[in-house]
Short mmCIF file of C-alpha atoms in Angstrom, two decimals:
data_model
loop_
_atom_site.label_atom_id
_atom_site.label_comp_id
_atom_site.label_asym_id
_atom_site.label_seq_id
_atom_site.Cartn_x
_atom_site.Cartn_y
_atom_site.Cartn_z
CA UNK A 1 -25.58 -26.04 29.24
CA UNK A 2 -29.92 -26.03 27.82
CA UNK A 3 -30.95 -26.02 32.27
CA UNK A 4 -28.08 -24.02 33.04
CA UNK A 5 -29.71 -20.51 34.62
CA UNK A 6 -28.11 -17.04 34.01
CA UNK A 7 -26.01 -17.13 37.92
CA UNK A 8 -24.95 -20.39 36.47
CA UNK A 9 -24.24 -19.27 32.45
CA UNK A 10 -22.89 -16.45 34.66
CA UNK A 11 -20.70 -18.38 36.43
CA UNK A 12 -19.37 -19.98 33.43
CA UNK A 13 -18.33 -17.13 31.48
CA UNK A 14 -15.70 -16.33 35.05
CA UNK A 15 -13.90 -19.38 34.09
CA UNK A 16 -14.07 -18.28 30.34
CA UNK A 17 -12.37 -15.67 31.31
CA UNK A 18 -15.10 -13.76 29.97
CA UNK A 19 -15.90 -11.84 33.53
CA UNK A 20 -16.69 -8.21 31.63
CA UNK A 21 -19.37 -9.82 29.26
CA UNK A 22 -21.13 -10.61 33.53
CA UNK A 23 -23.25 -7.57 33.53
CA UNK A 24 -24.84 -7.56 30.34
CA UNK A 25 -25.24 -11.31 30.74
CA UNK A 26 -27.17 -9.96 33.69
CA UNK A 27 -28.60 -7.14 32.18
CA UNK A 28 -30.34 -9.24 29.07
CA UNK A 29 -30.95 -12.39 31.21
CA UNK A 30 -29.39 -14.78 29.16
CA UNK A 31 -29.75 -18.16 30.81
CA UNK A 32 -28.20 -21.30 29.53
CA UNK A 33 -30.98 -21.59 26.41
CA UNK A 34 -30.57 -18.62 25.33
CA UNK A 35 -26.62 -18.58 25.81
CA UNK A 36 -27.18 -21.75 22.97
CA UNK A 37 -29.78 -19.66 21.01
CA UNK A 38 -27.85 -17.58 19.79
CA UNK A 39 -26.89 -16.09 16.54
CA UNK A 40 -24.06 -14.65 15.10
CA UNK A 41 -25.66 -11.23 15.23
CA UNK A 42 -27.20 -10.91 18.26
CA UNK A 43 -23.67 -11.72 19.45
CA UNK A 44 -22.66 -8.35 18.10
CA UNK A 45 -25.41 -7.27 20.11
CA UNK A 46 -24.64 -8.52 23.29
CA UNK A 47 -21.03 -8.14 22.85
CA UNK A 48 -18.23 -5.22 21.78
CA UNK A 49 -15.02 -6.82 21.18
CA UNK A 50 -14.92 -8.48 18.57
CA UNK A 51 -11.85 -10.93 20.13
CA UNK A 52 -14.85 -12.21 22.62
CA UNK A 53 -17.20 -12.22 20.27
CA UNK A 54 -15.10 -14.69 18.40
CA UNK A 55 -14.34 -16.98 21.94
CA UNK A 56 -18.24 -17.03 22.86
CA UNK A 57 -18.70 -18.36 19.41
CA UNK A 58 -15.87 -21.01 18.82
CA UNK A 59 -17.38 -22.20 22.80
CA UNK A 60 -21.08 -22.39 21.43
CA UNK A 61 -19.50 -24.63 18.48
CA UNK A 62 -17.71 -26.85 20.99
CA UNK A 63 -20.60 -27.29 23.01
CA UNK A 64 -23.55 -28.27 20.15
CA UNK A 65 -20.53 -30.32 18.85
CA UNK A 66 -19.52 -32.53 21.55
CA UNK A 67 -23.56 -33.15 21.26
CA UNK A 68 -23.79 -34.54 18.47
CA UNK A 69 -20.27 -35.08 16.70
CA UNK A 70 -19.64 -38.98 18.82
CA UNK A 71 -23.54 -39.67 17.32
CA UNK A 72 -21.82 -38.65 12.92
CA UNK A 73 -18.39 -38.97 13.94
CA UNK A 74 -19.46 -43.44 15.29
CA UNK A 75 -21.70 -43.03 12.43
CA UNK A 76 -19.23 -42.40 9.95
CA UNK A 77 -16.70 -44.67 11.03
CA UNK A 78 -19.66 -47.56 11.15
CA UNK A 79 -19.98 -46.73 6.98
CA UNK A 80 -16.85 -45.19 5.27
CA UNK A 81 -17.74 -48.25 2.70
CA UNK A 82 -21.46 -45.59 2.13
CA UNK A 83 -20.56 -42.45 2.63
CA UNK A 84 -16.62 -42.31 2.03
CA UNK A 85 -15.81 -45.44 0.09
CA UNK A 86 -13.08 -46.67 0.67
CA UNK A 87 -11.02 -44.48 3.00
CA UNK A 88 -11.03 -44.15 6.52
CA UNK A 89 -8.85 -45.90 8.30
CA UNK A 90 -6.74 -45.60 11.87
CA UNK A 91 -3.71 -43.60 11.10
CA UNK A 92 -5.93 -41.81 7.51
CA UNK A 93 -9.55 -40.59 9.86
CA UNK A 94 -6.97 -37.36 11.20
CA UNK A 95 -5.95 -35.98 7.71
CA UNK A 96 -9.32 -36.97 5.14
CA UNK A 97 -10.99 -34.97 8.64
CA UNK A 98 -8.84 -32.65 8.23
CA UNK A 99 -10.08 -32.63 4.54
CA UNK A 100 -13.59 -33.20 4.24
CA UNK A 101 -14.38 -29.31 6.66
CA UNK A 102 -12.29 -28.23 4.38
CA UNK A 103 -14.31 -29.13 1.29
CA UNK A 104 -16.82 -28.46 3.83
CA UNK A 105 -16.00 -24.71 4.10
CA UNK A 106 -15.58 -24.70 0.38
CA UNK A 107 -19.76 -24.97 -0.31
CA UNK A 108 -20.68 -22.87 3.40
CA UNK A 109 -19.02 -20.23 3.44
CA UNK A 110 -20.44 -16.57 3.67
CA UNK A 111 -19.72 -13.49 5.01
CA UNK A 112 -19.69 -12.07 7.69
CA UNK A 113 -22.68 -9.35 8.38
CA UNK A 114 -19.88 -5.92 9.25
CA UNK A 115 -21.58 -3.36 11.58
CA UNK A 116 -23.43 -0.37 9.69
CA UNK A 117 -20.62 1.91 8.78
CA UNK A 118 -18.79 -0.86 7.47
CA UNK A 119 -21.95 -1.48 5.31
CA UNK A 120 -22.55 1.80 3.85
CA UNK A 121 -18.65 2.06 2.65
CA UNK A 122 -19.05 -0.83 0.07
CA UNK A 123 -23.07 -0.61 -0.63
CA UNK A 124 -20.99 2.62 -1.68
CA UNK A 125 -18.07 0.91 -3.71
CA UNK A 126 -16.12 4.18 -2.24
CA UNK A 127 -12.68 1.68 -1.86
CA UNK A 128 -11.49 2.26 2.18
CA UNK A 129 -9.15 4.30 3.49
CA UNK A 130 -6.93 2.59 5.91
CA UNK A 131 -8.94 2.04 9.46
CA UNK A 132 -10.96 1.09 7.44
CA UNK A 133 -9.58 -1.51 5.65
CA UNK A 134 -8.79 -2.88 8.89
CA UNK A 135 -11.93 -2.83 10.95
CA UNK A 136 -12.51 -4.88 7.62
CA UNK A 137 -9.77 -7.94 8.09
CA UNK A 138 -10.44 -7.84 11.61
CA UNK A 139 -14.36 -9.03 11.46
CA UNK A 140 -13.08 -11.40 8.34
CA UNK A 141 -10.55 -12.10 11.09
CA UNK A 142 -13.22 -13.14 13.26
CA UNK A 143 -15.38 -14.93 11.62
CA UNK A 144 -12.98 -17.53 9.90
CA UNK A 145 -11.90 -17.87 13.92
CA UNK A 146 -15.23 -18.79 14.28
CA UNK A 147 -15.38 -21.20 10.93
CA UNK A 148 -12.23 -22.85 12.35
CA UNK A 149 -13.55 -23.95 16.24
CA UNK A 150 -11.41 -21.36 17.41
CA UNK A 151 -8.03 -22.13 15.48
CA UNK A 152 -6.17 -19.43 14.86
CA UNK A 153 -4.24 -21.73 12.60
CA UNK A 154 -5.89 -20.84 8.69
CA UNK A 155 -4.57 -23.15 5.66
CA UNK A 156 -3.59 -21.53 2.76
CA UNK A 157 -7.06 -22.72 0.98
CA UNK A 158 -9.75 -21.32 3.38
CA UNK A 159 -7.63 -18.10 3.24
CA UNK A 160 -7.88 -17.75 -1.16
CA UNK A 161 -11.93 -19.14 0.07
CA UNK A 162 -12.82 -15.69 2.05
CA UNK A 163 -10.96 -13.68 0.17
CA UNK A 164 -12.34 -14.22 -2.85
CA UNK A 165 -15.39 -14.50 -1.51
CA UNK A 166 -14.80 -10.58 0.25
CA UNK A 167 -14.18 -10.25 -3.72
CA UNK A 168 -17.01 -11.85 -5.61
CA UNK A 169 -18.97 -10.19 -3.47
CA UNK A 170 -17.44 -6.53 -3.50
CA UNK A 171 -15.43 -6.40 -7.00
CA UNK A 172 -13.74 -3.08 -6.64
CA UNK A 173 -11.81 -4.37 -3.94
CA UNK A 174 -9.82 -5.80 -6.50
CA UNK A 175 -7.10 -2.85 -7.04
CA UNK A 176 -5.37 -3.13 -10.10
CA UNK A 177 -6.06 -6.74 -10.27
CA UNK A 178 -3.85 -6.47 -7.55
CA UNK A 179 -6.10 -6.54 -4.72
CA UNK A 180 -6.38 -10.60 -4.21
CA UNK A 181 -2.79 -10.54 -3.09
CA UNK A 182 -3.31 -7.25 -0.59
CA UNK A 183 -6.13 -8.74 1.28
CA UNK A 184 -4.65 -11.87 2.20
CA UNK A 185 -1.43 -10.36 2.90
CA UNK A 186 -3.49 -8.17 5.41
CA UNK A 187 -5.71 -11.07 6.55
CA UNK A 188 -2.96 -13.12 6.77
CA UNK A 189 -0.43 -10.40 8.95
CA UNK A 190 -3.86 -9.70 11.14
CA UNK A 191 -3.89 -13.62 12.41
CA UNK A 192 0.13 -13.44 13.26
CA UNK A 193 -1.23 -10.72 15.29
CA UNK A 194 -3.78 -11.38 17.29
CA UNK A 195 -1.70 -14.39 18.07
CA UNK A 196 0.84 -12.75 19.45
CA UNK A 197 0.16 -12.07 23.04
CA UNK A 198 -1.06 -15.35 24.00
CA UNK A 199 0.32 -17.71 26.61
CA UNK A 200 -2.36 -19.16 27.21
CA UNK A 201 -3.46 -21.51 24.17
CA UNK A 202 -1.60 -24.56 23.41
CA UNK A 203 -1.62 -24.96 19.58
CA UNK A 204 -0.22 -21.18 19.62
CA UNK A 205 2.26 -22.01 21.89
CA UNK A 206 2.75 -25.66 20.31
CA UNK A 207 3.32 -23.45 17.17
CA UNK A 208 5.59 -20.95 18.82
CA UNK A 209 7.71 -23.61 20.74
CA UNK A 210 8.43 -25.65 16.79
CA UNK A 211 9.51 -21.76 15.23
CA UNK A 212 11.90 -19.81 17.61
CA UNK A 213 9.48 -18.17 19.52
CA UNK A 214 10.36 -17.45 24.09
CA UNK A 215 7.75 -16.86 26.33
CA UNK A 216 7.51 -14.12 27.65
CA UNK A 217 9.80 -13.22 24.66
CA UNK A 218 8.45 -10.84 20.75
CA UNK A 219 9.74 -13.41 18.61
CA UNK A 220 12.25 -11.49 15.69
CA UNK A 221 11.24 -11.87 12.43
CA UNK A 222 13.97 -12.66 10.14
CA UNK A 223 13.63 -10.13 7.42
CA UNK A 224 12.82 -7.13 10.43
CA UNK A 225 15.65 -8.01 11.97
CA UNK A 226 18.94 -5.65 10.93
CA UNK A 227 21.01 -6.90 8.83
CA UNK A 228 23.97 -6.69 10.24
CA UNK A 229 22.76 -8.68 13.74
CA UNK A 230 20.69 -10.54 10.79
CA UNK A 231 19.95 -14.07 11.52
CA UNK A 232 18.52 -16.52 8.94
CA UNK A 233 16.04 -19.73 9.36
CA UNK A 234 14.69 -21.22 6.42
CA UNK A 235 12.74 -24.41 7.49
CA UNK A 236 13.31 -25.72 4.79
CA UNK A 237 17.29 -24.22 4.40
CA UNK A 238 18.98 -26.54 1.17
CA UNK A 239 21.24 -28.89 2.45
CA UNK A 240 24.67 -27.75 1.00
CA UNK A 241 23.79 -24.17 2.35
CA UNK A 242 23.73 -23.54 6.05
CA UNK A 243 21.85 -20.51 8.15
CA UNK A 244 25.72 -19.49 8.96
CA UNK A 245 27.09 -19.11 5.19
CA UNK A 246 23.95 -17.69 4.40
CA UNK A 247 24.17 -14.94 7.30
CA UNK A 248 27.56 -14.36 5.67
CA UNK A 249 26.89 -13.91 2.43
CA UNK A 250 24.12 -11.51 2.75
CA UNK A 251 25.96 -10.03 5.07
CA UNK A 252 28.72 -9.66 3.14
CA UNK A 253 26.14 -8.03 0.37
CA UNK A 254 24.78 -5.22 2.04
CA UNK A 255 27.67 -3.96 3.10
CA UNK A 256 29.37 -4.33 -1.02
CA UNK A 257 26.18 -2.17 -2.09
CA UNK A 258 27.51 1.22 0.81
CA UNK A 259 30.91 1.20 -1.54
CA UNK A 260 31.67 2.94 -4.23
CA UNK A 261 33.43 0.45 -6.05
CA UNK A 262 32.18 -3.04 -6.51
CA UNK A 263 33.57 -5.76 -6.47
CA UNK A 264 30.67 -7.84 -8.97
CA UNK A 265 32.42 -10.03 -10.07
CA UNK A 266 31.94 -11.45 -6.01
CA UNK A 267 28.01 -9.71 -6.84
CA UNK A 268 27.58 -11.70 -9.02
CA UNK A 269 28.59 -15.50 -7.58
CA UNK A 270 27.78 -13.78 -2.95
CA UNK A 271 24.02 -13.88 -6.34
CA UNK A 272 24.15 -17.54 -7.72
CA UNK A 273 25.47 -18.77 -4.11
CA UNK A 274 21.85 -17.40 -2.65
CA UNK A 275 18.94 -17.64 -5.23
CA UNK A 276 17.05 -20.60 -4.34
CA UNK A 277 16.96 -19.30 -0.29
CA UNK A 278 15.59 -15.84 -2.58
CA UNK A 279 13.48 -17.41 -5.07
CA UNK A 280 11.59 -19.34 -1.89
CA UNK A 281 11.51 -15.84 -0.03
CA UNK A 282 9.63 -14.70 -3.35
CA UNK A 283 7.57 -17.86 -3.66
CA UNK A 284 6.14 -17.64 0.36
CA UNK A 285 5.17 -13.67 -1.25
CA UNK A 286 7.48 -12.56 1.63
CA UNK A 287 7.19 -7.84 2.06
CA UNK A 288 9.30 -6.17 -1.01
CA UNK A 289 10.86 -4.08 1.69
CA UNK A 290 12.15 -7.02 3.08
CA UNK A 291 13.51 -9.38 -0.42
CA UNK A 292 15.19 -5.75 -0.91
CA UNK A 293 16.67 -5.31 2.41
CA UNK A 294 18.32 -8.96 2.67
CA UNK A 295 19.48 -7.74 -1.68
CA UNK A 296 19.73 -4.86 -1.99
CA UNK A 297 21.10 -5.50 -5.80
CA UNK A 298 18.47 -6.09 -7.07
CA UNK A 299 17.62 -2.20 -6.99
CA UNK A 300 20.27 -2.41 -9.38
CA UNK A 301 19.32 -2.81 -13.16
CA UNK A 302 21.54 -5.43 -14.08
CA UNK A 303 21.57 -7.27 -11.41
CA UNK A 304 18.44 -7.23 -12.48
CA UNK A 305 18.64 -8.32 -14.74
CA UNK A 306 20.41 -10.82 -14.69
CA UNK A 307 17.82 -12.06 -11.99
CA UNK A 308 15.93 -12.45 -15.21
CA UNK A 309 18.08 -14.35 -17.05
CA UNK A 310 18.79 -17.20 -14.96
CA UNK A 311 15.26 -18.26 -14.51
CA UNK A 312 14.57 -17.34 -18.49
CA UNK A 313 17.34 -17.63 -19.77
CA UNK A 314 17.07 -14.69 -21.95
CA UNK A 315 18.34 -11.09 -21.66
CA UNK A 316 15.85 -9.09 -21.78
CA UNK A 317 17.43 -5.50 -22.31
CA UNK A 318 18.57 -7.54 -25.53
CA UNK A 319 15.24 -8.93 -26.80
CA UNK A 320 13.92 -4.76 -25.68
CA UNK A 321 16.44 -3.14 -28.02
CA UNK A 322 15.07 -5.22 -30.51
CA UNK A 323 12.33 -4.56 -29.61
CA UNK A 324 11.53 -0.63 -29.93
CA UNK A 325 13.68 -1.26 -32.88
CA UNK A 326 11.23 -2.79 -35.09
CA UNK A 327 8.43 -2.13 -33.70
CA UNK A 328 9.15 2.26 -32.23
CA UNK A 329 8.08 3.54 -36.59
CA UNK A 330 5.04 1.45 -36.66
CA UNK A 331 3.31 2.21 -32.54
CA UNK A 332 4.38 5.92 -34.23
CA UNK A 333 1.55 5.46 -37.58
CA UNK A 334 -0.67 4.22 -35.56
CA UNK A 335 -4.29 6.44 -35.96
CA UNK A 336 -4.71 5.96 -32.56
CA UNK A 337 -1.85 7.55 -31.34
CA UNK A 338 -2.09 10.76 -33.55
CA UNK A 339 -3.94 12.85 -31.52
CA UNK A 340 -2.00 11.56 -28.70
CA UNK A 341 -1.25 14.59 -26.43
CA UNK A 342 2.75 12.04 -25.68
CA UNK A 343 2.32 11.57 -29.78
CA UNK A 344 1.59 15.91 -30.07
CA UNK A 345 4.62 16.36 -27.50
CA UNK A 346 6.60 13.89 -29.36
CA UNK A 347 6.07 16.01 -32.63
CA UNK A 348 6.80 19.32 -30.90
CA UNK A 349 10.12 18.01 -29.74
CA UNK A 350 11.56 16.60 -33.35
CA UNK A 351 11.31 19.71 -34.85
CA UNK A 352 14.44 21.28 -31.96
CA UNK A 353 16.59 19.20 -33.25
CA UNK A 354 18.02 17.75 -35.66
CA UNK A 355 20.82 14.33 -34.50
CA UNK A 356 19.76 11.41 -35.24
CA UNK A 357 20.48 9.42 -32.37
CA UNK A 358 18.67 12.03 -30.59
CA UNK A 359 15.49 11.08 -33.41
CA UNK A 360 15.94 7.76 -33.05
CA UNK A 361 16.10 7.38 -28.94
CA UNK A 362 12.93 10.00 -29.31
CA UNK A 363 10.70 8.61 -31.79
CA UNK A 364 11.87 5.02 -29.09
CA UNK A 365 10.50 6.92 -26.17
CA UNK A 366 7.63 7.61 -27.87
CA UNK A 367 7.31 4.15 -28.45
CA UNK A 368 7.14 2.72 -25.27
CA UNK A 369 5.48 5.56 -23.61
CA UNK A 370 2.11 5.43 -25.89
CA UNK A 371 2.32 1.29 -26.61
CA UNK A 372 -0.42 1.08 -23.89
CA UNK A 373 -2.82 2.87 -25.51
CA UNK A 374 -2.46 1.08 -28.88
CA UNK A 375 -4.01 -2.42 -26.69
CA UNK A 376 -6.14 0.41 -25.55
CA UNK A 377 -5.70 -0.96 -21.42
CA UNK A 378 -5.55 2.37 -18.70
CA UNK A 379 -1.95 3.52 -19.02
CA UNK A 380 -1.75 4.24 -15.49
CA UNK A 381 -0.27 0.91 -15.12
CA UNK A 382 2.10 1.12 -17.22
CA UNK A 383 4.14 4.91 -17.23
CA UNK A 384 3.15 8.14 -15.27
CA UNK A 385 4.81 10.82 -17.42
CA UNK A 386 5.18 13.89 -15.19
CA UNK A 387 2.65 12.78 -12.68
CA UNK A 388 2.70 11.18 -9.50
CA UNK A 389 2.89 6.88 -8.94
CA UNK A 390 -0.76 5.57 -7.73
CA UNK A 391 -0.75 2.10 -8.44
CA UNK A 392 1.02 -0.45 -6.46
CA UNK A 393 1.76 -3.18 -8.92
CA UNK A 394 5.08 -2.63 -11.34
CA UNK A 395 4.91 0.75 -12.69
CA UNK A 396 7.68 3.86 -15.00
CA UNK A 397 7.97 7.16 -13.25
CA UNK A 398 9.40 8.87 -16.75
CA UNK A 399 9.86 12.63 -16.38
CA UNK A 400 10.41 15.61 -19.77
CA UNK A 401 10.34 12.40 -21.25
CA UNK A 402 11.65 13.67 -24.74
CA UNK A 403 14.14 16.68 -22.42
CA UNK A 404 17.34 15.01 -23.32
CA UNK A 405 19.19 16.73 -21.17
CA UNK A 406 17.48 16.81 -18.07
CA UNK A 407 14.40 13.01 -19.07
CA UNK A 408 14.32 10.49 -15.59
CA UNK A 409 13.45 7.04 -15.92
CA UNK A 410 12.32 5.41 -12.65
CA UNK A 411 10.78 2.16 -11.95
CA UNK A 412 7.84 1.52 -9.29
CA UNK A 413 7.04 -1.51 -7.11
CA UNK A 414 4.60 -0.69 -4.73
CA UNK A 415 4.75 3.17 -4.62
CA UNK A 416 8.47 3.13 -3.47
CA UNK A 417 11.44 3.55 -6.09
CA UNK A 418 13.19 0.71 -7.29
CA UNK A 419 15.49 2.17 -9.26
CA UNK A 420 16.56 4.63 -11.83
CA UNK A 421 17.00 3.65 -14.93
CA UNK A 422 20.06 5.56 -17.69
CA UNK A 423 16.46 5.31 -20.81
CA UNK A 424 13.35 4.29 -21.23
CA UNK A 425 14.66 0.89 -23.57
CA UNK A 426 16.25 0.18 -19.76
CA UNK A 427 12.50 0.78 -17.78
CA UNK A 428 10.95 -0.79 -20.20
CA UNK A 429 13.68 -4.49 -19.91
CA UNK A 430 13.44 -3.74 -16.29
CA UNK A 431 10.31 -3.15 -16.10
CA UNK A 432 9.26 -6.65 -17.66
CA UNK A 433 11.81 -7.87 -15.58
CA UNK A 434 10.22 -6.69 -12.54
CA UNK A 435 7.06 -8.95 -13.23
CA UNK A 436 8.78 -12.55 -12.64
CA UNK A 437 11.82 -11.50 -10.94
CA UNK A 438 9.48 -10.28 -7.21
CA UNK A 439 5.90 -12.80 -8.82
CA UNK A 440 3.53 -10.31 -9.19
CA UNK A 441 0.23 -11.44 -10.99
CA UNK A 442 -0.07 -8.71 -13.62
CA UNK A 443 -3.52 -6.22 -13.31
CA UNK A 444 -6.12 -7.55 -16.37
CA UNK A 445 -6.43 -3.96 -17.63
CA UNK A 446 -2.57 -3.82 -18.18
CA UNK A 447 -2.61 -7.02 -19.58
CA UNK A 448 -2.86 -7.10 -23.52
CA UNK A 449 0.28 -4.31 -23.43
CA UNK A 450 2.69 -7.35 -20.91
CA UNK A 451 1.28 -10.29 -22.84
CA UNK A 452 2.74 -8.85 -26.86
CA UNK A 453 6.73 -7.71 -24.85
CA UNK A 454 6.53 -11.78 -23.26
CA UNK A 455 5.82 -12.89 -26.54
CA UNK A 456 8.31 -10.83 -28.29
CA UNK A 457 10.78 -11.28 -25.24
CA UNK A 458 10.69 -15.35 -24.62
CA UNK A 459 9.84 -15.74 -28.66
CA UNK A 460 7.06 -17.72 -28.94
CA UNK A 461 6.35 -19.38 -31.84
CA UNK A 462 2.25 -16.69 -32.69
CA UNK A 463 3.48 -13.68 -30.54
CA UNK A 464 0.78 -11.13 -30.56
CA UNK A 465 1.42 -8.82 -33.29
CA UNK A 466 -0.24 -4.87 -32.29
CA UNK A 467 -3.96 -4.56 -33.34
#
């Protein structure tokens, strides 16, 4: 390739289905030697489409590796005891080099040179809008493909390396402490989007065949299908629970959820029967909306608390009642909350009522809403009082908290309402339960408050205390 003329390079591009690049390569007089000398920046200037950039860099890299790969591989195999003691023989060779490449990733990966408009946003530390997020993800995906030598199947560790590099370079992208999961999910979705239309890549076709895709058809996700004709496929489904049985459970739960009079005993039985499958979906980070579409009863506080109890053997609602009854007076007496708007609102409303139960309920509500203030946490990640919910992590929406006739409590996740709640006690219990049931990491800016609550719920020997 080093001795190729410009015309030979153009013919090679046509063979690799990159014919669109031929006019530009002729104009810039890119010979074989120039082709092999291209760096990332030159390729970006020469080739406009990100997909073409990734493919071209991959082809160049593969050629360069073919030249040096055999020599280095032979050297490694001839001296295993010196370079990689006690490892390489026969079957282990392939898996060893896969692990070795992953280790090289850890030390060598650097973020790509983003385009000018992306650099401006990142330099100003502005939270990117949807279109700018897509631009960043596109460049990361193309860059990962280059590092993966053309493969479109990164492993989990490689996703982690790239997202960690992004967040370390630009910490403000770690929104509410939940940015890692959001960026990783977006990057994985981008790879899926790129793989979907490919019909001529051996690795992609092999995986499409393995996971049920047929040539010429769009593969349907089990989550995205309508529940009336859902066919759930689980790669590691428990032996005692076949796919057809799972479908029957899911359909029955969805039909029962639509009824006004529900058979709660049978609901409990079917939720028990499907818990292994449900926990696998959650641990595999399936989208929340798809989990709720399959198991809508998780929107009911009773089932949310029951799921929490199955996981932890703790009655979250009962423990929350005890916590608020014990700590509400202490919280309201703290100096740090004395001039807080919620406490002022409470004092004004206390004057209008004399019933003991009403007064107790108001004080517990105030104590619940003031907890983040007590611990110096970000209250917007805990409850939105008479405001719009902005956090993506579990958060409470509270309207008219001290109005006996019109107060409303709701639990939100990913800015979508999950459940309506009767009072502050149920709301607080649902908030703590949601983090555990849906396996959602706790944002750093609300960590101390939730740590205090969880230490009391789980009866830790030395529970966290009020400041």
